[in-house]
Each structure stands twice: as structure tokens, then as C-alpha cells.
mmCIF file of C-alpha atoms and ligand atoms in Angstrom:
data_model
loop_
_atom_site.group_PDB
_atom_site.id
_atom_site.type_symbol
_atom_site.label_atom_id
_atom_site.label_comp_id
_atom_site.label_asym_id
_atom_site.label_seq_id
_atom_site.Cartn_x
_atom_site.Cartn_y
_atom_site.Cartn_z
ATOM 1 C CA UNK T 1433 -3.293 -2.608 -8.946
ATOM 2 C CA UNK T 1434 -1.373 -1.604 -5.772
ATOM 3 C CA UNK T 1435 -1.987 1.968 -4.610
ATOM 4 C CA UNK T 1436 0.696 3.802 -2.588
ATOM 5 C CA UNK T 1437 -0.859 5.546 0.407
ATOM 6 C CA UNK T 1438 0.771 8.068 2.761
ATOM 7 C CA UNK T 1439 -0.516 9.058 6.190
ATOM 8 C CA UNK T 1440 0.761 12.455 7.314
ATOM 9 C CA UNK T 1441 0.443 13.410 10.974
ATOM 10 C CA UNK T 1442 0.783 17.118 11.720
ATOM 11 C CA UNK T 1443 -1.052 20.400 11.887
ATOM 12 C CA UNK T 1444 -3.216 19.955 8.798
ATOM 13 C CA UNK T 1445 -5.360 17.333 7.142
ATOM 14 C CA UNK T 1446 -8.975 16.332 6.667
ATOM 15 C CA UNK T 1447 -9.069 14.225 9.850
ATOM 16 C CA UNK T 1448 -8.890 15.539 13.411
ATOM 17 C CA UNK T 1449 -6.936 13.303 15.782
ATOM 18 C CA UNK T 1450 -9.006 12.532 18.867
ATOM 19 C CA UNK T 1451 -6.535 10.173 20.526
ATOM 20 C CA UNK T 1452 -3.302 8.258 20.012
ATOM 21 C CA UNK T 1453 -2.672 5.234 22.244
ATOM 22 C CA UNK T 1454 0.490 3.143 22.173
ATOM 23 C CA UNK T 1455 -1.116 -0.281 22.627
ATOM 24 C CA UNK T 1456 2.167 -2.235 22.400
ATOM 25 C CA UNK T 1457 5.675 -0.810 21.994
ATOM 26 C CA UNK T 1458 6.895 2.698 21.302
ATOM 27 C CA UNK T 1459 4.419 5.567 20.843
ATOM 28 C CA UNK T 1460 4.172 8.102 18.005
ATOM 29 C CA UNK T 1461 4.357 11.855 18.676
ATOM 30 C CA UNK T 1462 0.922 13.326 19.218
ATOM 31 C CA UNK T 1463 -0.448 15.503 16.424
ATOM 32 C CA UNK T 1464 -3.597 17.543 15.847
ATOM 33 C CA UNK T 1465 -4.558 16.362 12.373
ATOM 34 C CA UNK T 1466 -4.019 13.624 9.826
ATOM 35 C CA UNK T 1467 -4.094 13.547 6.047
ATOM 36 C CA UNK T 1468 -4.315 10.428 3.905
ATOM 37 C CA UNK T 1469 -2.750 10.844 0.463
ATOM 38 C CA UNK T 1470 -3.509 8.232 -2.190
ATOM 39 C CA UNK T 1471 -1.071 8.016 -5.095
ATOM 40 C CA UNK T 1472 2.661 8.532 -5.580
ATOM 41 C CA UNK T 1473 4.517 9.091 -2.299
ATOM 42 C CA UNK T 1474 4.996 12.837 -1.708
ATOM 43 C CA UNK T 1475 8.552 14.201 -1.466
ATOM 44 C CA UNK T 1476 9.320 16.496 1.451
ATOM 45 C CA UNK T 1477 6.381 17.351 3.680
ATOM 46 C CA UNK T 1478 5.977 19.550 6.762
ATOM 47 C CA UNK T 1479 4.401 16.659 8.698
ATOM 48 C CA UNK T 1480 5.538 15.577 12.188
ATOM 49 C CA UNK T 1481 5.464 11.970 11.003
ATOM 50 C CA UNK T 1482 4.896 10.176 7.727
ATOM 51 C CA UNK T 1483 3.781 6.551 7.396
ATOM 52 C CA UNK T 1484 3.731 4.792 4.046
ATOM 53 C CA UNK T 1485 2.146 1.640 2.772
ATOM 54 C CA UNK T 1486 0.834 0.020 -0.364
ATOM 55 C CA UNK T 1487 -2.365 -1.863 -0.972
ATOM 56 C CA UNK T 1488 -1.832 -5.400 -2.193
ATOM 57 C CA UNK T 1489 -3.429 -8.707 -3.074
ATOM 58 C CA UNK T 1490 -4.888 -10.894 -0.328
ATOM 59 C CA UNK T 1491 -2.522 -13.383 1.324
ATOM 60 C CA UNK T 1492 -4.784 -15.520 3.450
ATOM 61 C CA UNK T 1493 -8.367 -15.475 2.195
ATOM 62 C CA UNK T 1494 -10.101 -18.501 0.709
ATOM 63 C CA UNK T 1495 -12.309 -18.090 -2.359
ATOM 64 C CA UNK T 1496 -15.379 -18.311 -0.124
ATOM 65 C CA UNK T 1497 -14.080 -15.607 2.190
ATOM 66 C CA UNK T 1498 -13.224 -13.332 -0.725
ATOM 67 C CA UNK T 1499 -16.739 -13.714 -2.048
ATOM 68 C CA UNK T 1500 -18.237 -12.945 1.373
ATOM 69 C CA UNK T 1501 -15.997 -9.896 1.802
ATOM 70 C CA UNK T 1502 -16.772 -8.568 -1.666
ATOM 71 C CA UNK T 1503 -20.503 -9.044 -1.076
ATOM 72 C CA UNK T 1504 -20.612 -7.102 2.214
ATOM 73 C CA UNK T 1505 -17.779 -4.577 2.225
ATOM 74 C CA UNK T 1506 -18.402 -0.827 2.023
ATOM 75 C CA UNK T 1507 -16.248 1.708 0.174
ATOM 76 C CA UNK T 1508 -14.089 4.327 1.883
ATOM 77 C CA UNK T 1509 -15.291 7.916 1.782
ATOM 78 C CA UNK T 1510 -18.959 7.406 2.675
ATOM 79 C CA UNK T 1511 -20.377 10.800 3.718
ATOM 80 C CA UNK T 1512 -21.751 9.417 7.003
ATOM 81 C CA UNK T 1513 -18.517 7.650 7.932
ATOM 82 C CA UNK T 1514 -17.149 10.540 9.970
ATOM 83 C CA UNK T 1515 -15.084 8.411 12.354
ATOM 84 C CA UNK T 1516 -11.876 6.636 11.433
ATOM 85 C CA UNK T 1517 -9.047 4.646 12.944
ATOM 86 C CA UNK T 1518 -5.483 4.273 11.712
ATOM 87 C CA UNK T 1519 -3.890 1.322 13.483
ATOM 88 C CA UNK T 1520 -0.250 0.751 12.478
ATOM 89 C CA UNK T 1521 0.946 -2.738 13.433
ATOM 90 C CA UNK T 1522 4.259 -4.593 13.351
ATOM 91 C CA UNK T 1523 4.499 -8.336 13.890
ATOM 92 C CA UNK T 1524 7.453 -10.207 15.384
ATOM 93 C CA UNK T 1525 10.299 -12.034 13.631
ATOM 94 C CA UNK T 1526 8.692 -15.221 14.952
ATOM 95 C CA UNK T 1527 5.639 -14.407 12.812
ATOM 96 C CA UNK T 1528 7.637 -13.744 9.669
ATOM 97 C CA UNK T 1529 9.584 -16.982 10.163
ATOM 98 C CA UNK T 1530 6.350 -18.998 9.929
ATOM 99 C CA UNK T 1531 5.326 -20.565 6.651
ATOM 100 C CA UNK T 1532 2.335 -19.286 4.693
ATOM 101 C CA UNK T 1533 0.127 -22.185 5.824
ATOM 102 C CA UNK T 1534 1.096 -21.688 9.478
ATOM 103 C CA UNK T 1535 0.233 -17.984 9.267
ATOM 104 C CA UNK T 1536 -3.132 -18.756 7.670
ATOM 105 C CA UNK T 1537 -3.738 -21.253 10.487
ATOM 106 C CA UNK T 1538 -3.134 -18.547 13.117
ATOM 107 C CA UNK T 1539 -5.081 -15.806 11.313
ATOM 108 C CA UNK T 1540 -8.196 -17.791 10.626
ATOM 109 C CA UNK T 1541 -8.360 -21.346 11.966
ATOM 110 C CA UNK T 1542 -7.306 -20.340 15.493
ATOM 111 C CA UNK T 1543 -8.062 -16.600 15.631
ATOM 112 C CA UNK T 1544 -11.073 -16.294 13.277
ATOM 113 C CA UNK T 1545 -9.909 -12.825 12.216
ATOM 114 C CA UNK T 1546 -11.818 -12.868 8.947
ATOM 115 C CA UNK T 1547 -15.001 -14.415 10.392
ATOM 116 C CA UNK T 1548 -14.996 -11.890 13.256
ATOM 117 C CA UNK T 1549 -14.263 -9.002 10.900
ATOM 118 C CA UNK T 1550 -17.087 -9.985 8.548
ATOM 119 C CA UNK T 1551 -19.592 -9.483 11.387
ATOM 120 C CA UNK T 1552 -18.757 -5.761 11.348
ATOM 121 C CA UNK T 1553 -19.259 -5.218 7.624
ATOM 122 C CA UNK T 1554 -20.603 -3.059 6.080
ATOM 123 C CA UNK T 1555 -20.724 -0.700 9.124
ATOM 124 C CA UNK T 1556 -16.934 -0.563 9.127
ATOM 125 C CA UNK T 1557 -15.136 0.099 5.838
ATOM 126 C CA UNK T 1558 -11.498 -0.981 5.732
ATOM 127 C CA UNK T 1559 -8.295 -0.944 3.744
ATOM 128 C CA UNK T 1560 -5.049 -2.731 4.508
ATOM 129 C CA UNK T 1561 -1.693 -1.226 3.535
ATOM 130 C CA UNK T 1562 1.634 -3.072 3.660
ATOM 131 C CA UNK T 1563 4.819 -1.311 4.787
ATOM 132 C CA UNK T 1564 7.220 -4.154 5.549
ATOM 133 C CA UNK T 1565 8.700 -4.523 2.058
ATOM 134 C CA UNK T 1566 9.145 -0.741 1.867
ATOM 135 C CA UNK T 1567 11.423 -0.816 4.916
ATOM 136 C CA UNK T 1568 8.791 1.083 6.901
ATOM 137 C CA UNK T 1569 8.642 0.909 10.711
ATOM 138 C CA UNK T 1570 5.183 -0.691 10.531
ATOM 139 C CA UNK T 1571 4.439 -3.913 8.671
ATOM 140 C CA UNK T 1572 0.802 -2.860 8.268
ATOM 141 C CA UNK T 1573 -1.184 0.366 8.264
ATOM 142 C CA UNK T 1574 -4.762 -0.668 8.897
ATOM 143 C CA UNK T 1575 -7.427 1.954 8.113
ATOM 144 C CA UNK T 1576 -11.100 1.909 9.080
ATOM 145 C CA UNK T 1577 -14.021 4.311 8.532
ATOM 146 C CA UNK T 1578 -17.396 4.090 10.258
ATOM 147 C CA UNK T 1579 -20.358 6.255 11.260
ATOM 148 C CA UNK T 1580 -20.660 7.490 14.888
ATOM 149 C CA UNK T 1581 -23.358 4.823 15.488
ATOM 150 C CA UNK T 1582 -20.740 2.187 14.676
ATOM 151 C CA UNK T 1583 -18.213 3.409 17.255
ATOM 152 C CA UNK T 1584 -19.208 0.942 20.013
ATOM 153 C CA UNK T 1585 -19.177 -1.950 17.567
ATOM 154 C CA UNK T 1586 -15.729 -0.934 16.341
ATOM 155 C CA UNK T 1587 -14.470 -0.891 19.943
ATOM 156 C CA UNK T 1588 -15.825 -4.396 20.475
ATOM 157 C CA UNK T 1589 -14.206 -5.576 17.241
ATOM 158 C CA UNK T 1590 -10.784 -4.266 18.240
ATOM 159 C CA UNK T 1591 -11.088 -5.858 21.712
ATOM 160 C CA UNK T 1592 -12.030 -9.214 20.217
ATOM 161 C CA UNK T 1593 -9.148 -9.233 17.741
ATOM 162 C CA UNK T 1594 -6.617 -8.156 20.387
ATOM 163 C CA UNK T 1595 -7.550 -11.142 22.533
ATOM 164 C CA UNK T 1596 -6.824 -13.686 19.758
ATOM 165 C CA UNK T 1597 -3.643 -15.814 19.381
ATOM 166 C CA UNK T 1598 -2.776 -13.766 16.279
ATOM 167 C CA UNK T 1599 -2.113 -10.765 18.526
ATOM 168 C CA UNK T 1600 0.573 -12.730 20.452
ATOM 169 C CA UNK T 1601 2.685 -11.948 17.374
ATOM 170 C CA UNK T 1602 2.056 -8.189 17.504
ATOM 171 C CA UNK T 1603 5.095 -6.391 18.871
ATOM 172 C CA UNK T 1604 4.096 -2.827 18.072
ATOM 173 C CA UNK T 1605 0.621 -1.348 17.731
ATOM 174 C CA UNK T 1606 -0.580 2.237 17.838
ATOM 175 C CA UNK T 1607 -4.262 3.106 17.887
ATOM 176 C CA UNK T 1608 -5.018 6.481 16.297
ATOM 177 C CA UNK T 1609 -8.639 7.644 16.369
ATOM 178 C CA UNK T 1610 -10.007 10.358 14.137
ATOM 179 C CA UNK T 1611 -13.088 12.263 13.160
ATOM 180 C CA UNK T 1612 -14.020 14.805 10.512
HETATM 181 C C1 HEM Y 3045 -13.572 -4.429 9.909
HETATM 182 C C2 HEM Y 3045 -13.524 -5.741 9.957
HETATM 183 C C3 HEM Y 3045 -12.304 -6.473 9.493
HETATM 184 C C4 HEM Y 3045 -12.246 -7.334 8.460
HETATM 185 C C5 HEM Y 3045 -13.411 -7.767 7.588
HETATM 186 C C6 HEM Y 3045 -10.880 -7.762 8.340
HETATM 187 C C7 HEM Y 3045 -10.434 -8.638 7.382
HETATM 188 C C8 HEM Y 3045 -9.128 -8.941 7.149
HETATM 189 C C9 HEM Y 3045 -8.657 -9.829 6.123
HETATM 190 C C10 HEM Y 3045 -9.538 -10.550 5.124
HETATM 191 C C11 HEM Y 3045 -7.314 -9.869 6.213
HETATM 192 C C12 HEM Y 3045 -6.378 -10.750 5.373
HETATM 193 C C13 HEM Y 3045 -5.834 -10.033 4.179
HETATM 194 C C14 HEM Y 3045 -4.989 -10.998 3.376
HETATM 195 O O1 HEM Y 3045 -5.480 -12.085 3.031
HETATM 196 O O2 HEM Y 3045 -3.829 -10.662 3.084
HETATM 197 C C15 HEM Y 3045 -6.924 -8.990 7.274
HETATM 198 C C16 HEM Y 3045 -5.627 -8.726 7.624
HETATM 199 C C17 HEM Y 3045 -5.259 -7.895 8.651
HETATM 200 N N1 HEM Y 3045 -6.090 -7.221 9.516
HETATM 201 FE FE1 HEM Y 3045 -8.089 -7.301 9.486
HETATM 202 N N2 HEM Y 3045 -10.122 -7.173 9.314
HETATM 203 C C18 HEM Y 3045 -10.942 -6.364 10.043
HETATM 204 C C19 HEM Y 3045 -10.573 -5.603 11.131
HETATM 205 C C20 HEM Y 3045 -9.291 -5.450 11.587
HETATM 206 C C21 HEM Y 3045 -8.906 -4.625 12.710
HETATM 207 C C22 HEM Y 3045 -9.880 -3.824 13.585
HETATM 208 C C23 HEM Y 3045 -7.555 -4.690 12.813
HETATM 209 C C24 HEM Y 3045 -6.647 -4.010 13.814
HETATM 210 C C25 HEM Y 3045 -6.968 -3.818 15.101
HETATM 211 C C26 HEM Y 3045 -7.082 -5.532 11.753
HETATM 212 C C27 HEM Y 3045 -5.769 -5.807 11.466
HETATM 213 C C28 HEM Y 3045 -5.323 -6.558 10.422
HETATM 214 C C29 HEM Y 3045 -3.924 -6.789 10.127
HETATM 215 C C30 HEM Y 3045 -2.724 -6.247 10.876
HETATM 216 C C31 HEM Y 3045 -3.884 -7.615 9.006
HETATM 217 C C32 HEM Y 3045 -2.643 -8.166 8.308
HETATM 218 C C33 HEM Y 3045 -2.307 -9.498 8.898
HETATM 219 C C34 HEM Y 3045 -1.119 -10.144 8.239
HETATM 220 O O3 HEM Y 3045 -1.010 -10.106 6.996
HETATM 221 O O4 HEM Y 3045 -0.311 -10.711 8.994
HETATM 222 N N3 HEM Y 3045 -8.166 -6.003 11.042
HETATM 223 N N4 HEM Y 3045 -8.047 -8.443 7.843
#
């Protein structure tokens, strides 16, 4: 069942913002704190910015990959997972013009996104939210939680993914780091 999720950047929220980097494209205003709200999208909020997405079914995974992911993934909200990253991403029109099989080819056969990602489970817990069909500025809101001991590994993961052919299609990416 898809869950609507709202990320509110502002003066309040469970997560403290430690840095916001515009990796590609326009930045987001800097804020002190972030709140993640799961459930129906809130109406008016006092936040400086509001990003919305919905969870969804998988698009690209094979049955074998889904089994491997399910066997190793960790849930969100682990008490020791006091670090987080919200990485909103938009891909280019060239990406969206590809067919499903061409996109799968880029994501996994040439970029090994899922195989690389699996190496970092269960240290890193993740959830993918889709914004494109909501008319949101970001196609994806990617969310990750990990313990402080996993911070170096997470950095390595992000570097590896950003150097893949898949990232040639990324036209906007913001890297927001958090702790609590
Ligand atoms: C923690 C390890 C990771 C794992 C296991 C992982 C796994 C996956 C999987 C299985 C998908 C495909 C979902 C589908 O079939 O629809 C996916 C999509 C995606 N991931 Fe990751 N990922 C990881 C880390 C990351 C990181 C660090 C980033 C950002 C820097 C990222 C960004 C994305 C994006 C933007 C998509 C959507 C791609 C699209 O639909 O075009 N992932 N990831």
C-alpha cells in the first residue's frame, strides 16, 4: 500500500540538519531542522520548504533481487540509527523518454545500483519515495538511516553511485545530512 510522506524543512522537527549540498542544479534554502511526516499530506505548514512523495512498488528489481533485498534490509527507526540522509533527485527528460527495459539496463546491467546498494545493507536502512507523478519538483526523495559507525560506508556508497552511468541522467540532486 503506498504511503504518502512529507519532508518539512524549517525550525522544528526530530532531525537536525548538519549540511545541505546542491550536488547538481539549484539548491534548497538552508534550514535548521527536518521533520518526516508519514500519512496524509498536511495542509498549511510553517515550514520553509515542503517536499512530498509516495512509496510505491518496485520498477526494476528481479525476483532474485527482491528476495535478496527483503532478506537483508533493515527497518527505519532503529534506535541506533541516529544519522540520516534525504537526497532529493530529479532525472532528465532523456531518462523518462527511455523504455522500461532500457532504464533497467542502465540501473542494473551497466550501473549495478542494486548490487552496490545491497553491499551496504543492513547498515543503511532506506526508503524510496516518488514525487514525479505528484507534480513535485523532485522525481525521487531518497531517505537513508544509519548508525554513526556506518557514516564512512554511506559516503563511499554515495560516491560509487554518483560515478555510475545512471547518474549521467541526474539533472538535480540535493544532499541533506541529518542527525538526531
Ligand atoms: C542503501 C543501499 C541502496 C540500495 C539497496 C538501493 C536499492 C535500490 C533499488 C532496489 C532501487 C529500484 C527500485 C525500483 O525497482 O523501483 C533503487 C532506486 C533508486 N535509488 Fe537506490 N539503493 C541504495 C542507495 C541509494 C542511494 C545512496 C541513492 C542516492 C544517492 C539512491 C538513489 C536511488 C534513486 C534515485 C532510485 C530511483 C531510480 C529510478 O527509479 O529511476 N539509492 N535503489
